[in-house]
Each structure stands twice: as structure tokens, then as C-alpha cells.
Amino acid sequence: MIPPAFEYHAPRSVDDAIGLLGRLGSDAKLLAGGHSLLPMMKLRFAEPGHLIDLGKIASLRGIAQVGNEIRIGAMTTEDDLLRSPLLAEKLPLLVEGAGWISDPQVRYKGTIGGDISHGDPANDHPALMLALDASFVLKGPAGERVVKADGFFLGLYATLLEADEILTEIRVPIPAAGSGWSYQKLKRKTGDFATAASAVLLEMKGAYVARVTIALTNAGATALKATAAEASLLGKPVTEASVNEAARLAMGICDPSADQRGDVAYKTAMCGEMTRRALLAAHLRAGRP
Ligand SMILES: Cc1cc2nc3c(=O)[nH]c(=O)nc-3n(C[C@H](O)[C@H](O)[C@H](O)COP(=O)(O)OP(=O)(O)OC[C@H]3O[C@@H](n4cnc5c(N)ncnc54)[C@H](O)[C@@H]3O)c2cc1C
């Protein structure tokens, strides 16, 4: 299908984009990689009269280390993430997750900022951001605010972003040296979204878990942080029993919708299984200071 007619705008700065958003109001939509927005327009689920393309704003693209955090411009593509030596060294969980997104065509154009802003629980970055304890910089006419990923996702396609705000940057604290990580995703075929997926970041102290984060993709109306599962592992060794118990607790917060990928029971069970696998893989990668 062909989308309805719209006017195209290509601002050169974030301030110009915010000015356009304010002037055009609810008839305008921001365009990043277009891989979620354009399909919605073709299906007539979205019919904006104006598209404000962020693609010509150079300051929105790039990856840098500032102090103990990594800062990623919202227009940085999945392919940029995959090719970044800095991310490979400091945030391998993010690189592993990006590699699971669709196929090269989607990854060349799709952006990390668009993936997060879209508020789709089937997208992979929301759970990765929760597991990495990321923060987001949101800029609007009144200035800038920094919000935590935990609390940003409000519901299906709903986030803390106001209609006149732009997500400009993603900030991720660099995990402690020796942290183990894993993103385990079950999908039916290349190009499909997750049936279920789990992101784990794990810090060990000797044989015991010192810190762990677990977050789930496509397990409910938003990405979910499995806090009870995390708490159950703290201070314990990683054993078959402790991992199975964490997976059971993660399944307890799942509320997926039945669709062509499976019914509720199957998807919930797969969330548990992905969590079990992610914990075991992260444990194998973790150093033992
Ligand atoms: C076949 C296919 C398979 C896919 N599989 C996966 C998958 O497995 N995992 C996955 O995570 N994703 C998947 N996607 C989605 C893909 O990753 C999209 O690129 C992503 O969801 C949106 O990013 P985008 O840059 O394309 O944003 P767009 O589609 O341009 O925008 C999406 C929404 O976010 C808003 N927006 C964009 N950028 C900003 C910003 N900086 N500030 C505020 N609002 C903004 C837009 O207005 C729009 O509402 C798939 C897409 C396709 C077509």
C-alpha cells in the first residue's frame, strides 16, 4: 500500500526540529529510519500530514565514551552499533542484542533512538536498555531532561516522550570489568520479531552473584524488568537450581498476547527458557574477581 500524502521536512539541527514539532503540532511525526513508521503509514495506522526527518542532523549520530558512560546519538543505526569497536569492548550486550534485530536491510537504516521511541515491546532495545540501566536524554522547547529507561516505557507504543520532545541521546553506564552478559532470543526466522527474549547482565564476586539484571522482550505491554528473579539470585552461586528458580520468577511476570508466534503458555515458557539460557551464558562469560 502507498502511504497517504505528507509534507517532508529535513531540519539541520535539533533546535530546528523542535521548532517544527511545535509549529506543526500533532499533525507531524518524527522520521528516523522509517522501518516502524512507514509500515504503519502504509497500513493507515498513522496518517501524519508532515514528516520531520532527523536524518540530516549530524549531531544525533555517533558513539562516544564520556567518563564512565557510553553516549549514543539517537540516530545511530543498528549497523553502526554492530561495527563499533568501542561498544564491542565496553557494551558487548548491546552489540549482541543489535545483531539479533531483523536483517541487514533493517539494520542499515533502523536507529537505536527510533527503536526505543516507538515503545513496541517486541523491539529488542527496550529490554536491553533496562538490563543495561540506561538513561535517555529528551529535548523539547522547555529544555532537556534525562530519564531512566526503567519507567520510560508506559504501555503499548506509549513512553514518557511528550509530543514536542525528541530523544537525542542514550546514556549507558559501562558495566564493571568482568561482567558477563547474554541476550537470548527465540524467533521463528530471520526478519521476525522475538517470540520471547531475555537480556542478562551479571557481576560475580568469587562464586556468588554480586549484581544481576534481567529484562524480557515481548513478554507484556512493555519490556519487563524481572526484579524478583534478580533478587532471588543475589548473593547465591549460579547453579541449576538457582537459575531454574530465577526463570520461574521471570515467567511469573509475563503477560504476553497470543499471536501467530504462539499462545500465552508457550510464550511464557519461552521467556523462562530464554532467561535460563541467558543466565547460564552470562555466567560462562563472567570473570571471577
Ligand atoms: C521486517 C522488520 C523486522 C523487524 N524486526 C525487528 C526486531 O527483531 N527487533 C527490533 O527491535 N526491531 C525490529 N524491527 C523494527 C526496526 O528495528 C525499526 O527500525 C525500529 O523499530 C524503529 O526505528 P526507526 O529508526 O526505523 O524509526 P522510525 O520507524 O522512523 O520511527 C519509529 C517511531 O519513533 C519515533 N521516533 C523516531 N526517532 C525518534 C526520536 N529520536 N525521538 C522521538 N521519537 C522518535 C517516530 O516518530 C515513530 O513514531 C523490524 C522492522 C522490520 C521492517
mmCIF file of C-alpha atoms and ligand atoms in Angstrom:
data_model
loop_
_atom_site.group_PDB
_atom_site.id
_atom_site.type_symbol
_atom_site.label_atom_id
_atom_site.label_comp_id
_atom_site.label_asym_id
_atom_site.label_seq_id
_atom_site.Cartn_x
_atom_site.Cartn_y
_atom_site.Cartn_z
ATOM 1 C CA MET A 1 0.000 0.000 0.000
ATOM 2 C CA ILE A 2 1.051 3.573 -0.604
ATOM 3 C CA PRO A 3 1.005 5.919 2.408
ATOM 4 C CA PRO A 4 -1.227 8.996 2.319
ATOM 5 C CA ALA A 5 0.335 12.258 1.075
ATOM 6 C CA PHE A 6 2.535 14.171 3.530
ATOM 7 C CA GLU A 7 4.897 17.122 3.528
ATOM 8 C CA TYR A 8 8.563 16.342 4.068
ATOM 9 C CA HIS A 9 10.857 18.472 6.255
ATOM 10 C CA ALA A 10 14.610 17.988 6.728
ATOM 11 C CA PRO A 11 15.886 20.223 9.548
ATOM 12 C CA ARG A 12 19.668 20.552 10.080
ATOM 13 C CA SER A 13 19.637 20.979 13.857
ATOM 14 C CA VAL A 14 17.791 19.581 16.871
ATOM 15 C CA ASP A 15 16.511 23.071 17.712
ATOM 16 C CA ASP A 16 15.060 23.440 14.207
ATOM 17 C CA ALA A 17 13.383 20.032 14.526
ATOM 18 C CA ILE A 18 11.887 21.004 17.898
ATOM 19 C CA GLY A 19 10.696 24.300 16.366
ATOM 20 C CA LEU A 20 8.981 22.387 13.544
ATOM 21 C CA LEU A 21 7.387 19.949 16.007
ATOM 22 C CA GLY A 22 5.986 22.878 17.994
ATOM 23 C CA ARG A 23 4.716 24.701 14.893
ATOM 24 C CA LEU A 24 3.149 21.682 13.149
ATOM 25 C CA GLY A 25 1.736 20.094 16.320
ATOM 26 C CA SER A 26 0.028 16.722 16.359
ATOM 27 C CA ASP A 27 -0.108 16.560 12.537
ATOM 28 C CA ALA A 28 3.685 15.977 12.473
ATOM 29 C CA LYS A 29 5.743 12.836 13.130
ATOM 30 C CA LEU A 30 9.489 12.456 13.513
ATOM 31 C CA LEU A 31 11.104 10.188 10.928
ATOM 32 C CA ALA A 32 14.237 8.219 11.875
ATOM 33 C CA GLY A 33 14.994 5.018 9.940
ATOM 34 C CA GLY A 34 11.350 4.657 8.941
ATOM 35 C CA HIS A 35 11.260 0.889 9.480
ATOM 36 C CA SER A 36 8.419 1.088 12.008
ATOM 37 C CA LEU A 37 6.769 4.367 10.994
ATOM 38 C CA LEU A 38 6.487 3.787 7.241
ATOM 39 C CA PRO A 39 4.845 0.349 7.549
ATOM 40 C CA MET A 40 2.320 1.942 9.934
ATOM 41 C CA MET A 41 1.659 4.715 7.419
ATOM 42 C CA LYS A 42 1.249 2.213 4.594
ATOM 43 C CA LEU A 43 -1.322 0.354 6.697
ATOM 44 C CA ARG A 44 -3.001 3.717 7.502
ATOM 45 C CA PHE A 45 -2.438 3.169 11.256
ATOM 46 C CA ALA A 46 -0.608 6.519 11.174
ATOM 47 C CA GLU A 47 -1.520 9.354 8.800
ATOM 48 C CA PRO A 48 0.744 12.315 9.642
ATOM 49 C CA GLY A 49 0.435 15.352 7.387
ATOM 50 C CA HIS A 50 4.120 16.199 7.975
ATOM 51 C CA LEU A 51 7.257 14.088 8.393
ATOM 52 C CA ILE A 52 10.236 15.691 10.130
ATOM 53 C CA ASP A 53 13.284 13.716 9.028
ATOM 54 C CA LEU A 54 16.039 13.615 11.672
ATOM 55 C CA GLY A 55 18.473 12.050 9.187
ATOM 56 C CA LYS A 56 20.257 15.295 8.254
ATOM 57 C CA ILE A 57 21.111 16.238 11.861
ATOM 58 C CA ALA A 58 24.727 15.103 12.178
ATOM 59 C CA SER A 59 24.902 15.742 15.934
ATOM 60 C CA LEU A 60 22.340 12.981 16.521
ATOM 61 C CA ARG A 61 24.610 10.213 15.220
ATOM 62 C CA GLY A 62 27.681 8.781 16.943
ATOM 63 C CA ILE A 63 29.088 6.734 19.809
ATOM 64 C CA ALA A 64 31.491 8.109 22.431
ATOM 65 C CA GLN A 65 32.786 7.386 25.908
ATOM 66 C CA VAL A 66 32.364 10.227 28.392
ATOM 67 C CA GLY A 67 33.762 9.341 31.804
ATOM 68 C CA ASN A 68 32.299 6.024 32.877
ATOM 69 C CA GLU A 69 29.409 6.017 30.430
ATOM 70 C CA ILE A 70 28.817 5.443 26.744
ATOM 71 C CA ARG A 71 26.758 8.060 24.915
ATOM 72 C CA ILE A 72 24.981 7.068 21.733
ATOM 73 C CA GLY A 73 23.208 9.541 19.449
ATOM 74 C CA ALA A 74 19.573 8.614 18.804
ATOM 75 C CA MET A 75 20.119 8.430 15.011
ATOM 76 C CA THR A 76 22.929 5.887 15.325
ATOM 77 C CA THR A 77 21.929 2.874 13.255
ATOM 78 C CA GLU A 78 21.923 -0.767 14.339
ATOM 79 C CA ASP A 79 24.696 -1.325 11.812
ATOM 80 C CA ASP A 80 26.776 1.442 13.462
ATOM 81 C CA LEU A 81 26.336 -0.364 16.798
ATOM 82 C CA LEU A 82 27.498 -3.648 15.293
ATOM 83 C CA ARG A 83 30.628 -2.052 13.768
ATOM 84 C CA SER A 84 31.733 -0.090 16.831
ATOM 85 C CA PRO A 85 34.996 -1.324 18.442
ATOM 86 C CA LEU A 86 34.184 0.823 21.496
ATOM 87 C CA LEU A 87 30.863 -0.944 22.026
ATOM 88 C CA ALA A 88 32.406 -4.359 21.369
ATOM 89 C CA GLU A 89 34.818 -3.663 24.219
ATOM 90 C CA LYS A 90 32.577 -1.803 26.684
ATOM 91 C CA LEU A 91 28.977 -2.867 25.949
ATOM 92 C CA PRO A 92 29.066 -6.286 24.270
ATOM 93 C CA LEU A 93 25.484 -6.969 25.443
ATOM 94 C CA LEU A 94 24.235 -4.109 23.270
ATOM 95 C CA VAL A 95 26.183 -5.393 20.262
ATOM 96 C CA GLU A 96 24.854 -8.913 20.749
ATOM 97 C CA GLY A 97 21.292 -7.570 21.009
ATOM 98 C CA ALA A 98 21.592 -5.362 17.919
ATOM 99 C CA GLY A 99 22.814 -8.358 15.940
ATOM 100 C CA TRP A 100 19.507 -10.112 16.655
ATOM 101 C CA ILE A 101 17.444 -7.310 15.087
ATOM 102 C CA SER A 102 15.838 -8.396 11.834
ATOM 103 C CA ASP A 103 18.221 -8.461 8.874
ATOM 104 C CA PRO A 104 20.962 -6.238 7.375
ATOM 105 C CA GLN A 105 18.465 -4.134 5.375
ATOM 106 C CA VAL A 106 16.591 -3.132 8.535
ATOM 107 C CA ARG A 107 19.825 -2.663 10.487
ATOM 108 C CA TYR A 108 21.363 -0.295 7.885
ATOM 109 C CA LYS A 109 18.524 2.217 8.307
ATOM 110 C CA GLY A 110 16.859 1.427 11.648
ATOM 111 C CA THR A 111 18.104 3.554 14.550
ATOM 112 C CA ILE A 112 18.504 2.875 18.251
ATOM 113 C CA GLY A 113 16.523 6.038 19.029
ATOM 114 C CA GLY A 114 13.626 5.020 16.785
ATOM 115 C CA ASP A 115 13.592 1.504 18.220
ATOM 116 C CA ILE A 116 13.300 2.917 21.771
ATOM 117 C CA SER A 117 10.893 5.790 20.989
ATOM 118 C CA HIS A 118 8.459 3.529 19.170
ATOM 119 C CA GLY A 119 7.535 1.874 22.502
ATOM 120 C CA ASP A 120 6.980 -1.529 20.924
ATOM 121 C CA PRO A 121 7.525 -4.355 23.480
ATOM 122 C CA ALA A 122 8.543 -6.623 20.588
ATOM 123 C CA ASN A 123 11.521 -4.375 19.843
ATOM 124 C CA ASP A 124 14.811 -5.523 21.325
ATOM 125 C CA HIS A 125 16.346 -2.284 22.599
ATOM 126 C CA PRO A 126 13.831 -1.615 25.385
ATOM 127 C CA ALA A 127 14.795 -4.779 27.310
ATOM 128 C CA LEU A 128 18.485 -4.242 26.516
ATOM 129 C CA MET A 129 18.201 -0.702 27.907
ATOM 130 C CA LEU A 130 16.561 -1.982 31.108
ATOM 131 C CA ALA A 131 19.249 -4.616 31.585
ATOM 132 C CA LEU A 132 21.988 -2.016 30.978
ATOM 133 C CA ASP A 133 20.373 0.551 33.324
ATOM 134 C CA ALA A 134 20.428 3.171 30.545
ATOM 135 C CA SER A 135 19.126 6.744 30.651
ATOM 136 C CA PHE A 136 17.608 8.775 27.841
ATOM 137 C CA VAL A 137 18.060 12.463 27.044
ATOM 138 C CA LEU A 138 14.751 14.013 25.940
ATOM 139 C CA LYS A 139 14.837 17.522 24.466
ATOM 140 C CA GLY A 140 11.872 19.820 23.961
ATOM 141 C CA PRO A 141 11.020 23.514 23.847
ATOM 142 C CA ALA A 142 11.451 23.827 27.623
ATOM 143 C CA GLY A 143 14.955 22.263 27.531
ATOM 144 C CA GLU A 144 16.453 18.895 28.267
ATOM 145 C CA ARG A 145 15.620 16.182 30.803
ATOM 146 C CA VAL A 146 17.342 12.893 31.497
ATOM 147 C CA VAL A 147 15.101 9.937 32.397
ATOM 148 C CA LYS A 148 15.869 6.338 33.330
ATOM 149 C CA ALA A 149 14.943 3.526 30.959
ATOM 150 C CA ASP A 150 13.268 1.895 33.964
ATOM 151 C CA GLY A 151 9.999 3.875 33.990
ATOM 152 C CA PHE A 152 10.246 5.230 30.418
ATOM 153 C CA PHE A 153 8.068 2.543 28.809
ATOM 154 C CA LEU A 154 4.476 3.178 29.889
ATOM 155 C CA GLY A 155 2.455 0.784 27.738
ATOM 156 C CA LEU A 156 1.968 -0.449 24.193
ATOM 157 C CA TYR A 157 3.535 2.280 21.958
ATOM 158 C CA ALA A 158 3.441 4.651 24.958
ATOM 159 C CA THR A 159 6.541 6.203 26.522
ATOM 160 C CA LEU A 160 7.467 9.214 28.643
ATOM 161 C CA LEU A 161 8.240 11.187 25.424
ATOM 162 C CA GLU A 162 5.977 14.222 25.096
ATOM 163 C CA ALA A 163 4.640 15.089 21.627
ATOM 164 C CA ASP A 164 7.034 18.062 21.353
ATOM 165 C CA GLU A 165 10.130 16.182 22.565
ATOM 166 C CA ILE A 166 12.927 14.374 20.754
ATOM 167 C CA LEU A 167 15.026 11.553 22.170
ATOM 168 C CA THR A 168 18.502 12.882 21.422
ATOM 169 C CA GLU A 169 20.887 10.571 23.252
ATOM 170 C CA ILE A 170 21.127 7.228 25.041
ATOM 171 C CA ARG A 171 23.493 7.056 28.014
ATOM 172 C CA VAL A 172 24.694 3.697 29.297
ATOM 173 C CA PRO A 173 26.936 3.178 32.334
ATOM 174 C CA ILE A 174 29.876 0.941 31.492
ATOM 175 C CA PRO A 175 29.405 -2.361 33.354
ATOM 176 C CA ALA A 176 32.076 -3.408 35.849
ATOM 177 C CA ALA A 177 35.066 -5.183 34.309
ATOM 178 C CA GLY A 178 34.457 -8.907 34.119
ATOM 179 C CA SER A 179 30.660 -8.627 33.893
ATOM 180 C CA GLY A 180 29.028 -11.459 31.999
ATOM 181 C CA TRP A 181 26.276 -10.770 29.514
ATOM 182 C CA SER A 182 23.850 -12.508 27.187
ATOM 183 C CA TYR A 183 20.829 -11.756 25.019
ATOM 184 C CA GLN A 184 18.919 -14.917 24.172
ATOM 185 C CA LYS A 185 16.161 -14.524 21.589
ATOM 186 C CA LEU A 186 13.797 -17.053 20.116
ATOM 187 C CA LYS A 187 12.453 -16.061 16.711
ATOM 188 C CA ARG A 188 10.814 -18.091 14.010
ATOM 189 C CA LYS A 189 13.024 -16.874 11.176
ATOM 190 C CA THR A 190 15.363 -14.068 10.131
ATOM 191 C CA GLY A 191 13.420 -10.805 9.904
ATOM 192 C CA ASP A 192 10.886 -11.788 12.550
ATOM 193 C CA PHE A 193 10.393 -10.204 15.947
ATOM 194 C CA ALA A 194 11.016 -12.163 19.168
ATOM 195 C CA THR A 195 8.657 -14.899 20.271
ATOM 196 C CA ALA A 196 10.438 -14.293 23.569
ATOM 197 C CA ALA A 197 13.842 -12.921 24.565
ATOM 198 C CA SER A 198 15.809 -12.206 27.711
ATOM 199 C CA ALA A 199 18.717 -9.840 28.401
ATOM 200 C CA VAL A 200 21.065 -10.549 31.302
ATOM 201 C CA LEU A 201 23.988 -8.621 32.772
ATOM 202 C CA LEU A 202 25.797 -10.447 35.583
ATOM 203 C CA GLU A 203 28.544 -9.460 38.009
ATOM 204 C CA MET A 204 30.126 -12.195 40.133
ATOM 205 C CA LYS A 205 32.164 -11.880 43.310
ATOM 206 C CA GLY A 206 34.015 -15.160 43.590
ATOM 207 C CA ALA A 207 31.380 -17.871 43.275
ATOM 208 C CA TYR A 208 28.493 -15.580 44.228
ATOM 209 C CA VAL A 209 26.248 -13.202 42.300
ATOM 210 C CA ALA A 210 27.120 -9.604 43.250
ATOM 211 C CA ARG A 211 24.772 -7.864 40.788
ATOM 212 C CA VAL A 212 22.384 -9.082 38.095
ATOM 213 C CA THR A 213 19.830 -7.501 35.808
ATOM 214 C CA ILE A 214 17.270 -9.446 33.790
ATOM 215 C CA ALA A 215 14.851 -7.902 31.271
ATOM 216 C CA LEU A 216 12.337 -9.506 28.932
ATOM 217 C CA THR A 217 11.272 -8.721 25.362
ATOM 218 C CA ASN A 218 7.743 -9.310 24.045
ATOM 219 C CA ALA A 219 6.503 -10.638 27.396
ATOM 220 C CA GLY A 220 3.850 -7.971 28.012
ATOM 221 C CA ALA A 221 2.707 -4.492 27.007
ATOM 222 C CA THR A 222 6.208 -3.144 27.662
ATOM 223 C CA ALA A 223 9.648 -4.620 28.108
ATOM 224 C CA LEU A 224 9.731 -6.063 31.637
ATOM 225 C CA LYS A 225 12.418 -5.937 34.304
ATOM 226 C CA ALA A 226 12.349 -9.216 36.206
ATOM 227 C CA THR A 227 13.138 -7.768 39.632
ATOM 228 C CA ALA A 228 12.024 -10.761 41.729
ATOM 229 C CA ALA A 229 14.150 -13.060 39.580
ATOM 230 C CA GLU A 230 17.111 -10.697 40.002
ATOM 231 C CA ALA A 231 16.654 -10.571 43.791
ATOM 232 C CA SER A 232 16.446 -14.363 44.023
ATOM 233 C CA LEU A 233 19.987 -14.698 42.638
ATOM 234 C CA LEU A 234 21.784 -12.071 44.718
ATOM 235 C CA GLY A 235 24.480 -13.478 46.987
ATOM 236 C CA LYS A 236 23.951 -17.009 45.656
ATOM 237 C CA PRO A 237 26.069 -19.228 43.421
ATOM 238 C CA VAL A 238 24.818 -19.801 39.876
ATOM 239 C CA THR A 239 23.543 -23.365 39.950
ATOM 240 C CA GLU A 240 20.918 -25.270 38.017
ATOM 241 C CA ALA A 241 18.518 -24.789 40.939
ATOM 242 C CA SER A 242 19.085 -21.017 41.337
ATOM 243 C CA VAL A 243 18.807 -20.448 37.577
ATOM 244 C CA ASN A 244 15.615 -22.503 37.348
ATOM 245 C CA GLU A 245 14.122 -20.554 40.242
ATOM 246 C CA ALA A 246 15.011 -17.214 38.580
ATOM 247 C CA ALA A 247 13.457 -18.424 35.314
ATOM 248 C CA ARG A 248 10.310 -19.438 37.203
ATOM 249 C CA LEU A 249 10.065 -15.988 38.801
ATOM 250 C CA ALA A 250 10.640 -14.300 35.430
ATOM 251 C CA MET A 251 7.778 -16.349 33.953
ATOM 252 C CA GLY A 252 5.592 -15.111 36.814
ATOM 253 C CA ILE A 253 5.617 -11.518 35.490
ATOM 254 C CA CYS A 254 4.965 -12.452 31.846
ATOM 255 C CA ASP A 255 1.690 -11.396 30.277
ATOM 256 C CA PRO A 256 2.234 -11.878 26.528
ATOM 257 C CA SER A 257 -0.511 -11.751 23.902
ATOM 258 C CA ALA A 258 -1.279 -14.829 21.872
ATOM 259 C CA ASP A 259 -0.486 -14.406 18.169
ATOM 260 C CA GLN A 260 0.984 -16.327 15.240
ATOM 261 C CA ARG A 261 4.180 -16.856 17.295
ATOM 262 C CA GLY A 262 2.374 -18.881 19.956
ATOM 263 C CA ASP A 263 -0.203 -18.946 22.723
ATOM 264 C CA VAL A 264 0.245 -17.359 26.132
ATOM 265 C CA ALA A 265 1.502 -20.532 27.848
ATOM 266 C CA TYR A 266 4.112 -21.231 25.154
ATOM 267 C CA LYS A 267 5.398 -17.652 25.059
ATOM 268 C CA THR A 268 5.593 -17.527 28.862
ATOM 269 C CA ALA A 269 7.508 -20.811 28.939
ATOM 270 C CA MET A 270 9.890 -19.484 26.269
ATOM 271 C CA CYS A 271 10.545 -16.341 28.357
ATOM 272 C CA GLY A 272 11.597 -18.659 31.169
ATOM 273 C CA GLU A 273 13.763 -20.730 28.871
ATOM 274 C CA MET A 274 15.443 -17.654 27.319
ATOM 275 C CA THR A 275 16.132 -16.332 30.840
ATOM 276 C CA ARG A 276 17.633 -19.671 31.893
ATOM 277 C CA ARG A 277 19.888 -19.742 28.829
ATOM 278 C CA ALA A 278 20.884 -16.082 29.184
ATOM 279 C CA LEU A 279 21.856 -16.570 32.841
ATOM 280 C CA LEU A 280 23.968 -19.641 32.040
ATOM 281 C CA ALA A 281 25.665 -17.921 29.076
ATOM 282 C CA ALA A 282 26.331 -14.752 31.099
ATOM 283 C CA HIS A 283 27.782 -16.861 33.909
ATOM 284 C CA LEU A 284 30.197 -18.574 31.496
ATOM 285 C CA ARG A 285 31.394 -15.142 30.298
ATOM 286 C CA ALA A 286 31.685 -13.543 33.733
ATOM 287 C CA GLY A 287 35.103 -13.002 35.319
ATOM 288 C CA ARG A 288 35.577 -14.054 38.965
ATOM 289 C CA PRO A 289 37.333 -11.196 40.844
HETATM 290 C C1 LIG B 1 10.826 -6.647 8.736
HETATM 291 C C2 LIG B 1 11.159 -5.934 10.023
HETATM 292 C C3 LIG B 1 11.626 -6.671 11.100
HETATM 293 C C4 LIG B 1 11.963 -6.032 12.281
HETATM 294 N N1 LIG B 1 12.442 -6.786 13.317
HETATM 295 C C5 LIG B 1 12.821 -6.157 14.464
HETATM 296 C C6 LIG B 1 13.374 -6.899 15.541
HETATM 297 O O1 LIG B 1 13.512 -8.121 15.508
HETATM 298 N N2 LIG B 1 13.743 -6.217 16.643
HETATM 299 C C7 LIG B 1 13.619 -4.858 16.756
HETATM 300 O O2 LIG B 1 13.997 -4.290 17.776
HETATM 301 N N3 LIG B 1 13.090 -4.138 15.741
HETATM 302 C C8 LIG B 1 12.695 -4.756 14.614
HETATM 303 N N4 LIG B 1 12.163 -4.011 13.600
HETATM 304 C C9 LIG B 1 11.919 -2.582 13.812
HETATM 305 C C10 LIG B 1 13.128 -1.788 13.428
HETATM 306 O O3 LIG B 1 14.186 -2.059 14.332
HETATM 307 C C11 LIG B 1 12.829 -0.282 13.414
HETATM 308 O O4 LIG B 1 13.916 0.296 12.774
HETATM 309 C C12 LIG B 1 12.643 0.385 14.764
HETATM 310 O O5 LIG B 1 11.534 -0.130 15.464
HETATM 311 C C13 LIG B 1 12.318 1.875 14.618
HETATM 312 O O6 LIG B 1 13.474 2.580 14.333
HETATM 313 P P1 LIG B 1 13.498 3.577 13.110
HETATM 314 O O7 LIG B 1 14.807 4.295 13.198
HETATM 315 O O8 LIG B 1 13.232 2.836 11.864
HETATM 316 O O9 LIG B 1 12.324 4.589 13.499
HETATM 317 P P2 LIG B 1 11.047 5.117 12.700
HETATM 318 O O10 LIG B 1 10.300 3.998 12.110
HETATM 319 O O11 LIG B 1 11.455 6.220 11.795
HETATM 320 O O12 LIG B 1 10.227 5.748 13.923
HETATM 321 C C14 LIG B 1 9.540 4.942 14.842
HETATM 322 C C15 LIG B 1 8.752 5.841 15.807
HETATM 323 O O13 LIG B 1 9.627 6.530 16.697
HETATM 324 C C16 LIG B 1 9.518 7.952 16.559
HETATM 325 N N5 LIG B 1 10.891 8.460 16.646
HETATM 326 C C17 LIG B 1 11.933 8.058 15.890
HETATM 327 N N6 LIG B 1 13.067 8.627 16.323
HETATM 328 C C18 LIG B 1 12.723 9.437 17.365
HETATM 329 C C19 LIG B 1 13.464 10.272 18.244
HETATM 330 N N7 LIG B 1 14.803 10.408 18.137
HETATM 331 N N8 LIG B 1 12.794 10.949 19.213
HETATM 332 C C20 LIG B 1 11.452 10.793 19.352
HETATM 333 N N9 LIG B 1 10.703 9.997 18.558
HETATM 334 C C21 LIG B 1 11.342 9.314 17.571
HETATM 335 C C22 LIG B 1 8.854 8.166 15.201
HETATM 336 O O14 LIG B 1 8.124 9.379 15.159
HETATM 337 C C23 LIG B 1 7.958 6.948 15.109
HETATM 338 O O15 LIG B 1 6.782 7.177 15.847
HETATM 339 C C24 LIG B 1 11.815 -4.621 12.399
HETATM 340 C C25 LIG B 1 11.354 -3.866 11.311
HETATM 341 C C26 LIG B 1 11.024 -4.517 10.137
HETATM 342 C C27 LIG B 1 10.541 -3.696 8.984
#
